[in-house]
Short mmCIF file of C-alpha atoms and ligand atoms in Angstrom, two decimals:
data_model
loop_
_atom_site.label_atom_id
_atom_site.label_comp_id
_atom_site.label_asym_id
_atom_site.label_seq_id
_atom_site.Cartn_x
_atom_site.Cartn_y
_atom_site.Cartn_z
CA UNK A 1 0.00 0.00 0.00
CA UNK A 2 2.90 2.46 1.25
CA UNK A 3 4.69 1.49 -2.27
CA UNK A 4 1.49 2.37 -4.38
CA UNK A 5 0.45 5.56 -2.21
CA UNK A 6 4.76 6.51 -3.17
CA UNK A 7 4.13 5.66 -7.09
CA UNK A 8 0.58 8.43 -6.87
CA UNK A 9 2.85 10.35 -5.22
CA UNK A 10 5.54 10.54 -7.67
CA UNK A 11 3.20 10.59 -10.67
CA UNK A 12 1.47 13.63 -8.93
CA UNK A 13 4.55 15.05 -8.80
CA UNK A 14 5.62 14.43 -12.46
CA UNK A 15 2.39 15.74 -13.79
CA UNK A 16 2.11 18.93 -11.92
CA UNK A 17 5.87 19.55 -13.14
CA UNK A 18 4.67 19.04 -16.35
CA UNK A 19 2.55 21.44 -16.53
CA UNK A 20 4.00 24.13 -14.62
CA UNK A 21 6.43 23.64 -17.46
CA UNK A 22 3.88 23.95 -19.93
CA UNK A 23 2.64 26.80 -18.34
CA UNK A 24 6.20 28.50 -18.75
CA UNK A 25 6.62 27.50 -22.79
CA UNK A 26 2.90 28.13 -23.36
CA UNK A 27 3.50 31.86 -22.66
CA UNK A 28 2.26 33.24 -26.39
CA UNK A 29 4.36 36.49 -26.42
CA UNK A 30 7.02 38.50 -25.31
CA UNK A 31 7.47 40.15 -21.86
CA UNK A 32 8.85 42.72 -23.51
CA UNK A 33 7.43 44.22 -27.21
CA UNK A 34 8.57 47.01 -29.42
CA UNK A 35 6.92 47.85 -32.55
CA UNK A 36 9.11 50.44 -34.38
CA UNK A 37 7.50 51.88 -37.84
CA UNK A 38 9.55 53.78 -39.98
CA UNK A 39 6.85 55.96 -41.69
CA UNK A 40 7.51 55.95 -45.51
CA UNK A 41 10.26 53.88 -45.27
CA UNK A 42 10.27 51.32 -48.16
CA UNK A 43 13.48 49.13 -49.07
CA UNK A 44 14.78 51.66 -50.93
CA UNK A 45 15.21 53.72 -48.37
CA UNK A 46 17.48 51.36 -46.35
CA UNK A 47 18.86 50.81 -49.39
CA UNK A 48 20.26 54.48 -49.60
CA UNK A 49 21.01 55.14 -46.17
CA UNK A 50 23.17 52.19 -46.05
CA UNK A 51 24.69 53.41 -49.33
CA UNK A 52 25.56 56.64 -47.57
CA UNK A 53 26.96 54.75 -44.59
CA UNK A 54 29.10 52.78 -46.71
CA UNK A 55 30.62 55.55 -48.47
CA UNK A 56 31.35 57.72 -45.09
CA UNK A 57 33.20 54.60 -44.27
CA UNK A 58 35.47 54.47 -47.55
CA UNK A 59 33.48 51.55 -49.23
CA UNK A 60 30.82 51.30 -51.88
CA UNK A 61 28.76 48.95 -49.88
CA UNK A 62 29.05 46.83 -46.90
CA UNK A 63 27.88 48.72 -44.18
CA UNK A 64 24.72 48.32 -42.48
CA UNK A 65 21.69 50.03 -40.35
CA UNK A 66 21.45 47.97 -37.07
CA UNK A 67 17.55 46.84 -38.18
CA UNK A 68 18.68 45.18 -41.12
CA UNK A 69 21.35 42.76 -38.97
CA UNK A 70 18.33 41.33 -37.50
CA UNK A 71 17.93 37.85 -38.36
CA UNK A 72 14.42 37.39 -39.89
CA UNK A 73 13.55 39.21 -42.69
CA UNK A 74 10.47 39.93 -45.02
CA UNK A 75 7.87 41.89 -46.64
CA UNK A 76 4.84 43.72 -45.74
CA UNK A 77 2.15 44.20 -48.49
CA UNK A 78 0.41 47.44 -47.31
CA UNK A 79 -2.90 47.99 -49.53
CA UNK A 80 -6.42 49.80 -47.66
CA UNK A 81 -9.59 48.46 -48.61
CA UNK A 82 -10.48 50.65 -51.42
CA UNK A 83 -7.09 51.61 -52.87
CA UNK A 84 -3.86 50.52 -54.09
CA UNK A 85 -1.74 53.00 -52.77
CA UNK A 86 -2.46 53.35 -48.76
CA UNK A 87 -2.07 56.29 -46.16
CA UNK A 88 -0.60 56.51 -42.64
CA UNK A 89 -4.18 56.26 -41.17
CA UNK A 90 -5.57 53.35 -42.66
CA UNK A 91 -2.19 51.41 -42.74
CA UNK A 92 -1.61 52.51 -39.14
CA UNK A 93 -5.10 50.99 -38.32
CA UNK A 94 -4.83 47.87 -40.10
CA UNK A 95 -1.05 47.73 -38.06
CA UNK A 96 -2.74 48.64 -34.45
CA UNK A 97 -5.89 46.51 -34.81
CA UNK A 98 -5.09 44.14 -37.86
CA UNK A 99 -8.56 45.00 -40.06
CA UNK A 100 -8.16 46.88 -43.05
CA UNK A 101 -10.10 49.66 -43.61
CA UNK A 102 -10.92 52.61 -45.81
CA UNK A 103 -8.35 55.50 -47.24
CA UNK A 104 -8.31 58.05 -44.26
CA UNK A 105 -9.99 56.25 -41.75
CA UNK A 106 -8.19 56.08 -38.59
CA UNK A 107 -9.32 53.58 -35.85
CA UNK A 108 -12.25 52.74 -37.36
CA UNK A 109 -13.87 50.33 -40.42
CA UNK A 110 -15.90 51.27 -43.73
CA UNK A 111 -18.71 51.55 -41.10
CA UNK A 112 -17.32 54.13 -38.20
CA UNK A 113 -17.29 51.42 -36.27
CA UNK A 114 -14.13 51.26 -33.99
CA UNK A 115 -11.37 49.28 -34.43
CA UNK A 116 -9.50 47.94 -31.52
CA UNK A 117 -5.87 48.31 -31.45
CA UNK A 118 -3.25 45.77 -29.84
CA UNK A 119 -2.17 48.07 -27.17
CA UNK A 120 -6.13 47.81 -25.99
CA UNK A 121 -5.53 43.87 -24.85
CA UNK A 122 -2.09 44.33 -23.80
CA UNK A 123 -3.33 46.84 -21.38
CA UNK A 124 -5.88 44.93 -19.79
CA UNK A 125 -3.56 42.08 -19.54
CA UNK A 126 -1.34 44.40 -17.10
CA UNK A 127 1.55 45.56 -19.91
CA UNK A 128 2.66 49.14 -19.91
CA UNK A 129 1.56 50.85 -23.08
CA UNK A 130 4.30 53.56 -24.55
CA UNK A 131 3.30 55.29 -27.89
CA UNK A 132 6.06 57.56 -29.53
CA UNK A 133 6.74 59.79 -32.75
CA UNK A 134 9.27 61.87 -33.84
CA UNK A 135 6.42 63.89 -35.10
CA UNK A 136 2.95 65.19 -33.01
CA UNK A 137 1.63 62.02 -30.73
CA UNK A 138 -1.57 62.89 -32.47
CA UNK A 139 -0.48 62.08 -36.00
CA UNK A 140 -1.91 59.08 -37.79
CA UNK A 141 0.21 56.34 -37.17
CA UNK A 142 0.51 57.21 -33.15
CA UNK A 143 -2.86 57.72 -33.11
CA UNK A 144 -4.01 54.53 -34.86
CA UNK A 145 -2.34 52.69 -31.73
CA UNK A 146 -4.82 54.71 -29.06
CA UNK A 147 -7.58 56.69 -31.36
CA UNK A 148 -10.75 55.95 -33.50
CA UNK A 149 -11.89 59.37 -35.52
CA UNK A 150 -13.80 59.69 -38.60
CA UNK A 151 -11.41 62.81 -39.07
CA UNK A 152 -7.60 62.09 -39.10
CA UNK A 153 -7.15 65.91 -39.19
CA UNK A 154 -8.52 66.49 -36.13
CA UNK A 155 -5.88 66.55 -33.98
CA UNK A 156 -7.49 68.09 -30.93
CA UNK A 157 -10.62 65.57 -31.10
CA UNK A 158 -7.64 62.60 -31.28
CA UNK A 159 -5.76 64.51 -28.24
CA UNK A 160 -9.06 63.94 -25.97
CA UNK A 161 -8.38 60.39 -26.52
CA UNK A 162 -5.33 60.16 -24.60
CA UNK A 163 -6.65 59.86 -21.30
CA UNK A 164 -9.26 57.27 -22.75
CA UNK A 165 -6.52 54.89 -23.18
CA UNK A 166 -5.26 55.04 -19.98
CA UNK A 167 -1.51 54.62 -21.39
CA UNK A 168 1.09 55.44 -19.60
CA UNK A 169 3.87 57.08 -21.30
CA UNK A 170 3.18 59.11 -24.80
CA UNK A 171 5.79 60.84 -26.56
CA UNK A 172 6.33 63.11 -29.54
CA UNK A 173 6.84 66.58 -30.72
CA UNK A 174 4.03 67.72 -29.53
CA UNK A 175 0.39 68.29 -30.65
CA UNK A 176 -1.28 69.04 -33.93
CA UNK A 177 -3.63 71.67 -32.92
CA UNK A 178 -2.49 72.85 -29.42
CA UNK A 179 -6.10 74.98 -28.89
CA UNK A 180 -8.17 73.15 -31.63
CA UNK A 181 -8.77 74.24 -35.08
CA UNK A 182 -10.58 77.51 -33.92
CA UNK A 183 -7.44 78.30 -31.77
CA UNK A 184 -10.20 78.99 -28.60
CA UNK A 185 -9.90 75.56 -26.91
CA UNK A 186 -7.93 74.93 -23.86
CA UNK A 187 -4.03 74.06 -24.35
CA UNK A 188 -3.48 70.55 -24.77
CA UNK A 189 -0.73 70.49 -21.91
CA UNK A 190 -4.03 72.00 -19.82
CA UNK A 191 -6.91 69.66 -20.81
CA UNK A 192 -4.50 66.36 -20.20
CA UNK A 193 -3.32 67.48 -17.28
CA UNK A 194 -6.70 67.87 -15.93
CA UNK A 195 -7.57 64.55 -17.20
CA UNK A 196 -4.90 62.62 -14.96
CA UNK A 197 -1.15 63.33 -17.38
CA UNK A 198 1.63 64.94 -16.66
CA UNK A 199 2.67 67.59 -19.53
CA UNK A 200 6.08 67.40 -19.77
CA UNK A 201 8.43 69.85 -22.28
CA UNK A 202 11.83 68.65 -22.83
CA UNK A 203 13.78 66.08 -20.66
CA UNK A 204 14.23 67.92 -17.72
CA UNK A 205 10.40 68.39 -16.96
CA UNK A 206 10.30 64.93 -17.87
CA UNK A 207 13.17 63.66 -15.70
CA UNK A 208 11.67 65.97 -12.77
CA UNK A 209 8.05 64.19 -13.10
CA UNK A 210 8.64 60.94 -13.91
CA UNK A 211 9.27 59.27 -10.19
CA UNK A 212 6.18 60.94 -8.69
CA UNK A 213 3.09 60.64 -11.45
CA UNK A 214 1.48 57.35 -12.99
CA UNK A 215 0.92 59.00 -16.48
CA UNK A 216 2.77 60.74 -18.81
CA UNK A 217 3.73 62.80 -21.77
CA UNK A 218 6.74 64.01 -23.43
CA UNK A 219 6.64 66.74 -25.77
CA UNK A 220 9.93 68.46 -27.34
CA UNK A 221 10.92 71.55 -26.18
CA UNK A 222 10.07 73.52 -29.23
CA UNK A 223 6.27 72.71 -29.14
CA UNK A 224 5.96 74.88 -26.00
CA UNK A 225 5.39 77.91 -27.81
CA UNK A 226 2.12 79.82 -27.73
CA UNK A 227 2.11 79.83 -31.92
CA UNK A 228 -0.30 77.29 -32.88
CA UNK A 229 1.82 75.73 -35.85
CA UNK A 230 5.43 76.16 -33.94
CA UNK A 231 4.78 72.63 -32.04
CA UNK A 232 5.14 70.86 -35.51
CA UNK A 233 8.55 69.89 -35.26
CA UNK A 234 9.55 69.12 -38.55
CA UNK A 235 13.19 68.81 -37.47
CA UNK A 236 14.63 68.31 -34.42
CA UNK A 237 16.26 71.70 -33.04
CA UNK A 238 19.27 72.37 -30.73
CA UNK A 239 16.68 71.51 -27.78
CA UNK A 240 15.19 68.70 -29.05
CA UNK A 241 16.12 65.17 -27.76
CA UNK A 242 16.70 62.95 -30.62
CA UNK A 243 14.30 59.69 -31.25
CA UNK A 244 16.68 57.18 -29.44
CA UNK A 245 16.96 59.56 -26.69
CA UNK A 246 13.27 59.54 -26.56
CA UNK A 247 13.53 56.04 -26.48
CA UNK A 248 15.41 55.34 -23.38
CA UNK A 249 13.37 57.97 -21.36
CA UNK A 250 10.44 56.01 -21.75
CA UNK A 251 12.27 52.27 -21.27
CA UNK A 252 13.58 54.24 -18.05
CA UNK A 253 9.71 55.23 -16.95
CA UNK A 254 7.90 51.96 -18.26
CA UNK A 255 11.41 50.18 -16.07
CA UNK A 256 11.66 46.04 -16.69
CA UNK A 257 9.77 45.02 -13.66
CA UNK A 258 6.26 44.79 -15.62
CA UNK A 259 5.56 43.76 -18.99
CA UNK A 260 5.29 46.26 -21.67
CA UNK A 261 4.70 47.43 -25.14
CA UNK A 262 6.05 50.65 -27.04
CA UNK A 263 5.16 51.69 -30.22
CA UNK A 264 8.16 54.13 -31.62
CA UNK A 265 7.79 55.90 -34.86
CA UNK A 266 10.29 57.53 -37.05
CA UNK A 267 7.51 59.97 -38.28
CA UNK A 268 9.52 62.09 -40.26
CA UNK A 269 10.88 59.56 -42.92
CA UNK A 270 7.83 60.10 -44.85
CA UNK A 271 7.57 64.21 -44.23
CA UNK A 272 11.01 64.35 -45.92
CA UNK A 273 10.18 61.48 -48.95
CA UNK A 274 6.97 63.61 -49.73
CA UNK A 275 9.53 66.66 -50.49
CA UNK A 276 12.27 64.40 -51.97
CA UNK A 277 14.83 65.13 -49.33
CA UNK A 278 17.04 62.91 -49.80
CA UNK A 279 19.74 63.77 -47.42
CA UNK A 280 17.30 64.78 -44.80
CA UNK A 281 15.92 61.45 -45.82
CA UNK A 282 18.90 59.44 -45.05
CA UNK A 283 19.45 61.42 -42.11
CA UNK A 284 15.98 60.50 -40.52
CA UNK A 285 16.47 57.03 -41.31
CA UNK A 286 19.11 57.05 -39.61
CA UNK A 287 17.83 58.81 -36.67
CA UNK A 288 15.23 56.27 -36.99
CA UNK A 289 17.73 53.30 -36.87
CA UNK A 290 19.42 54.37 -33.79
CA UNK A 291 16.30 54.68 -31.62
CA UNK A 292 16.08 50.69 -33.15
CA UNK A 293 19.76 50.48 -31.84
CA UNK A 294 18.51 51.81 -28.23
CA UNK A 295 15.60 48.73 -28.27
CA UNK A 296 18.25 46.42 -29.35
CA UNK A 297 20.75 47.41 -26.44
CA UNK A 298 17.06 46.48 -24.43
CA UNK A 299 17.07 43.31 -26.31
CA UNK A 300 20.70 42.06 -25.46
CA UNK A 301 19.98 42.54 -21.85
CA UNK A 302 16.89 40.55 -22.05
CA UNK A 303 17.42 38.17 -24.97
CA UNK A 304 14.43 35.69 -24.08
CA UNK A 305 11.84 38.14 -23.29
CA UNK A 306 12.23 40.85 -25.76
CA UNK A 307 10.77 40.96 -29.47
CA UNK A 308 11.50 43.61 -31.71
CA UNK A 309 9.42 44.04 -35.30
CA UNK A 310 10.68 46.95 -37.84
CA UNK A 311 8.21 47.93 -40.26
CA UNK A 312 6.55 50.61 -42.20
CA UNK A 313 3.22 52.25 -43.21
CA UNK A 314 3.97 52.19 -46.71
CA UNK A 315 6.43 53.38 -48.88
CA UNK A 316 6.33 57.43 -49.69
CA UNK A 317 8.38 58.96 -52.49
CA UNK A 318 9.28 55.91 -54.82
CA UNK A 319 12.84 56.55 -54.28
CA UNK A 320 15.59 54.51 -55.55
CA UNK A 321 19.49 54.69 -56.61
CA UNK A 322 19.71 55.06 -59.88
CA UNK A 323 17.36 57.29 -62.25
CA UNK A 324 17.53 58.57 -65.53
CA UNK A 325 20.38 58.91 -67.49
CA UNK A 326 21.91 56.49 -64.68
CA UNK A 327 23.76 53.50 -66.37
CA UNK A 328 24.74 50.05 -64.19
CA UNK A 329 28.67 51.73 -63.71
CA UNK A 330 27.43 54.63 -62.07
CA UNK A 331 29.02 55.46 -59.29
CA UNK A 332 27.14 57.18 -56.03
CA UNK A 333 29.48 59.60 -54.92
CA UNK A 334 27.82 60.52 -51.24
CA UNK A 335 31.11 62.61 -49.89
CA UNK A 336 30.76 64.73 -52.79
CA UNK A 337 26.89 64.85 -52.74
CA UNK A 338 26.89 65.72 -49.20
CA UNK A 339 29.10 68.68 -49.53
CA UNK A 340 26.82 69.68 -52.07
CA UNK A 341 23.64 69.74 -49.90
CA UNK A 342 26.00 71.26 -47.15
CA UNK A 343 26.91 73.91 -49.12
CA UNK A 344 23.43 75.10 -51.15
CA UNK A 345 20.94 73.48 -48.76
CA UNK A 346 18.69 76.41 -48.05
CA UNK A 347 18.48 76.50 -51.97
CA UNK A 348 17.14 73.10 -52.27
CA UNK A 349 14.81 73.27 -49.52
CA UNK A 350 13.15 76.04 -51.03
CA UNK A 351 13.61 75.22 -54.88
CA UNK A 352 12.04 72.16 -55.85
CA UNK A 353 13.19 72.41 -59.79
CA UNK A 354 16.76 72.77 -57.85
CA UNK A 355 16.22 69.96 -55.59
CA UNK A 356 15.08 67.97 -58.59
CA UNK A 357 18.38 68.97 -60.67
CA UNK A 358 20.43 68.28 -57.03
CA UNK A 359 18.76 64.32 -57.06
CA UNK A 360 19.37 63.83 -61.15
CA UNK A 361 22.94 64.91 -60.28
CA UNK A 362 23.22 62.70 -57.20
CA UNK A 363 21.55 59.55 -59.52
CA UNK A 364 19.05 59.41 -56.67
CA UNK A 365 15.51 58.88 -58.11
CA UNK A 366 12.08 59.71 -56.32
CA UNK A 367 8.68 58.99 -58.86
CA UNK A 368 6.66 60.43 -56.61
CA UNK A 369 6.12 63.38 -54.18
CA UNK A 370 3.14 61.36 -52.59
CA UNK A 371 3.02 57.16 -50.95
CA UNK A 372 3.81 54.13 -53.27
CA UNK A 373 2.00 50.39 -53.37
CA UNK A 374 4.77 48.79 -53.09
CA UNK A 375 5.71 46.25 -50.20
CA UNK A 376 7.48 47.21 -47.30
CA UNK A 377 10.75 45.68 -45.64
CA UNK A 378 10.38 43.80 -42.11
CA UNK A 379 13.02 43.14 -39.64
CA UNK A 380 12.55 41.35 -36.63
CA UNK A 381 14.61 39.68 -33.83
CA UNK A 382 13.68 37.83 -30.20
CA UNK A 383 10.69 36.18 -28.69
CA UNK A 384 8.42 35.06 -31.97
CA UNK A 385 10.71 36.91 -34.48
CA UNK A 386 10.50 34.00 -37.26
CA UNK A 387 6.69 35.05 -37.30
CA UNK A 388 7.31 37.96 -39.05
CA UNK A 389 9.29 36.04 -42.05
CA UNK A 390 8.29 36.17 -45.81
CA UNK A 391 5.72 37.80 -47.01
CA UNK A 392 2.88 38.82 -44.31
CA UNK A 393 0.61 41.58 -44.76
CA UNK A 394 0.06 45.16 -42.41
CA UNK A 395 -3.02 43.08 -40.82
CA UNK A 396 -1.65 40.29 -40.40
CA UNK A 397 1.44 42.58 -37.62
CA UNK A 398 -1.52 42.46 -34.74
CA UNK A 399 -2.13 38.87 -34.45
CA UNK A 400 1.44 37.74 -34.66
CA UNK A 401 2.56 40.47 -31.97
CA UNK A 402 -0.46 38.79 -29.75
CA UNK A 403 0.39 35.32 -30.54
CA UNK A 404 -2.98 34.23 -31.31
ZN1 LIG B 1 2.85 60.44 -46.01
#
């Protein structure tokens, strides 16, 4: 009896060690999840920016961005519902909540209905939710992860969604229309802070609130001012932290402790493609890549918990080395384009015949000053990674991040 009562015991045992390991492998996602989306930025784009990088380093190629050393690769088809060629809204939406939907609509289907994004569910399962831009937190693509408007322009109805959420940290330049489109309503800064956020400008408000209040939100420095189109920060200025810098701040808030998700966008990729910028181009994508460097340095100190998926919206601007009267032996000569745009940049900024005549002479094509169909590049490494290889689709980003 004393033998069989042992051999129960021991199976009991067994069993329950079973499935406390089951328990621990069963886990569908990531502790830790960053979703960085490069607005605009198609394959091309890499493409160039590594170009660049190359030639600053005395090659012709060889040197790479940190996303595309990540070891699963593939592509993103982007199409809305009713068109070809998408937009930030309704490829942000079909990102956040993995439905596509109409041209323009953000948060919400054909119908008005809403459209719940990711960050929703992660939330309620007890993960901190960070949502970043380089551009206003109430742009499309940040607001696809927390808003549902009929009207993407409306940046001060999409601001009144931020306490909704309940996220806790926000981050960006700061808002499209501060006191609505009428320029009567009260600031942004005011109506969130009365609605449980702290309204912080530039890191050392940020630093100074960030032990002592639950919620938060960073704006730059620069969107401060009273003018109500001076907090569009269409580049960084001397008191502007950079993306990466951005980054860390909110890593430092959300800490490691609990899980969490951050959504970081390189917003400003697309503003400069739409212009064909192409050294402020490169220069964003790069800004872009070493906020992706920041979540990777997260990554190595947390390799089993930590997945990180690089995408885009869509592609904006068409661009692509070699255009033209480009032949196969032409070679890209970025030192000497470089000192070009050094030298005659406020020129080109405000000529677009002379930018155009600055990109033929550079061999650096862009077909379009608007977004492009094509497919988008995706990198991703850690927890789940090989998900994201081959050829997905922008809906398909929600349920793979969720691991249903
Ligand atoms: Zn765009």
């Amino acid at each position: 009896m004393k033998k069989i009562i042992l051999i129960i015991a021991a199976i009991a045992m067994a069993m329950s060690l079973n499935s406390c390991q089951d328990k621990k492998t069963e886990s569908p996602r990531a502790k830790y999840i960053f979703l960085m989306i490069g607005d605009g930025m198609g394959a091309s784009h890499v493409a160039v920016a590594e170009s660049y990088l190359s030639a600053k380093a005395g090659k012709i190629g060889g040197e790479q961005l940190t996303m595309t050393q990540f070891p699963y690769y593939g592509t993103c088809t982007t199409h809305c519902l009713d068109k070809t060629i998408t937009c930030s809204a309704a490829s942000g939406t079909a990102i956040a909540s993995g439905q596509k939907t109409l041209y323009s609509r953000l948060g919400c289907d054909a119908d008005f209905n809403r459209l719940e994004s990711m960050a929703f569910p992660l939330k309620e399962e007890g993960y901190k939710i960070g949502i970043m831009s380089s551009v206003p937190i109430t742009h499309a693509t940040p607001a696809a992860f927390y808003a549902s408007t009929p009207d993407r322009g409306d940046g001060y109805g999409i601001m009144k969604q931020i306490p909704d959420s309940g996220f806790d940290f926000f981050g960006g330049s700061g808002f499209e229309d501060m006191f609505g489109k009428d320029g009567q309503q009260l600031g942004a800064d005011k109506y969130l802070e009365q609605h449980g956020y702290e309204v912080c400008f530039g890191p050392e408000e940020f630093l100074a609130a960030a032990d002592t209040c639950e919620r938060i939100v960073f704006c730059q420095q620069k969107s401060k001012a009273e003018d109500a189109k001076a907090y569009v920060s269409e580049e960084a200025d001397a008191e502007d932290i950079t993306l990466a810098e951005m980054l860390q701040l909110a890593i430092d808030y959300l800490g490691d402790e609990e899980p969490f998700f951050i959504m970081c966008e390189g917003g400003d990729i697309d503003w400069e493609s739409h212009s064909s910028y192409t050294m402020p181009m490169i220069e964003k994508v790069i800004s872009f890549d070493n906020a992706i460097a920041v979540a990777y340095e997260f990554y190595k100190a947390h390799p089993e918990e930590t997945l990180i998926v690089v995408t885009a919206d869509h592609e904006t601007g068409g661009v692509a080395i070699g255009q033209g009267e480009s032949w196969s032996n032409t070679f890209i000569d970025w030192i000497k384009i470089e000192e070009e745009w050094e030298k005659n940049k406020e020129k080109y900024l405000q000529d677009s015949k002379a930018n155009r005549e600055f990109n033929e002479a550079s061999h650096i094509g862009w077909t379009t000053s608007y977004h492009t169909g094509g497919a988008v590049p995706v990198y991703s490494i850690g927890k789940g990674a090989e998900k994201f290889m081959g050829r997905i689709d922008n809906a398909d980003i929600k349920g793979k991040i969720l691991g249903k």
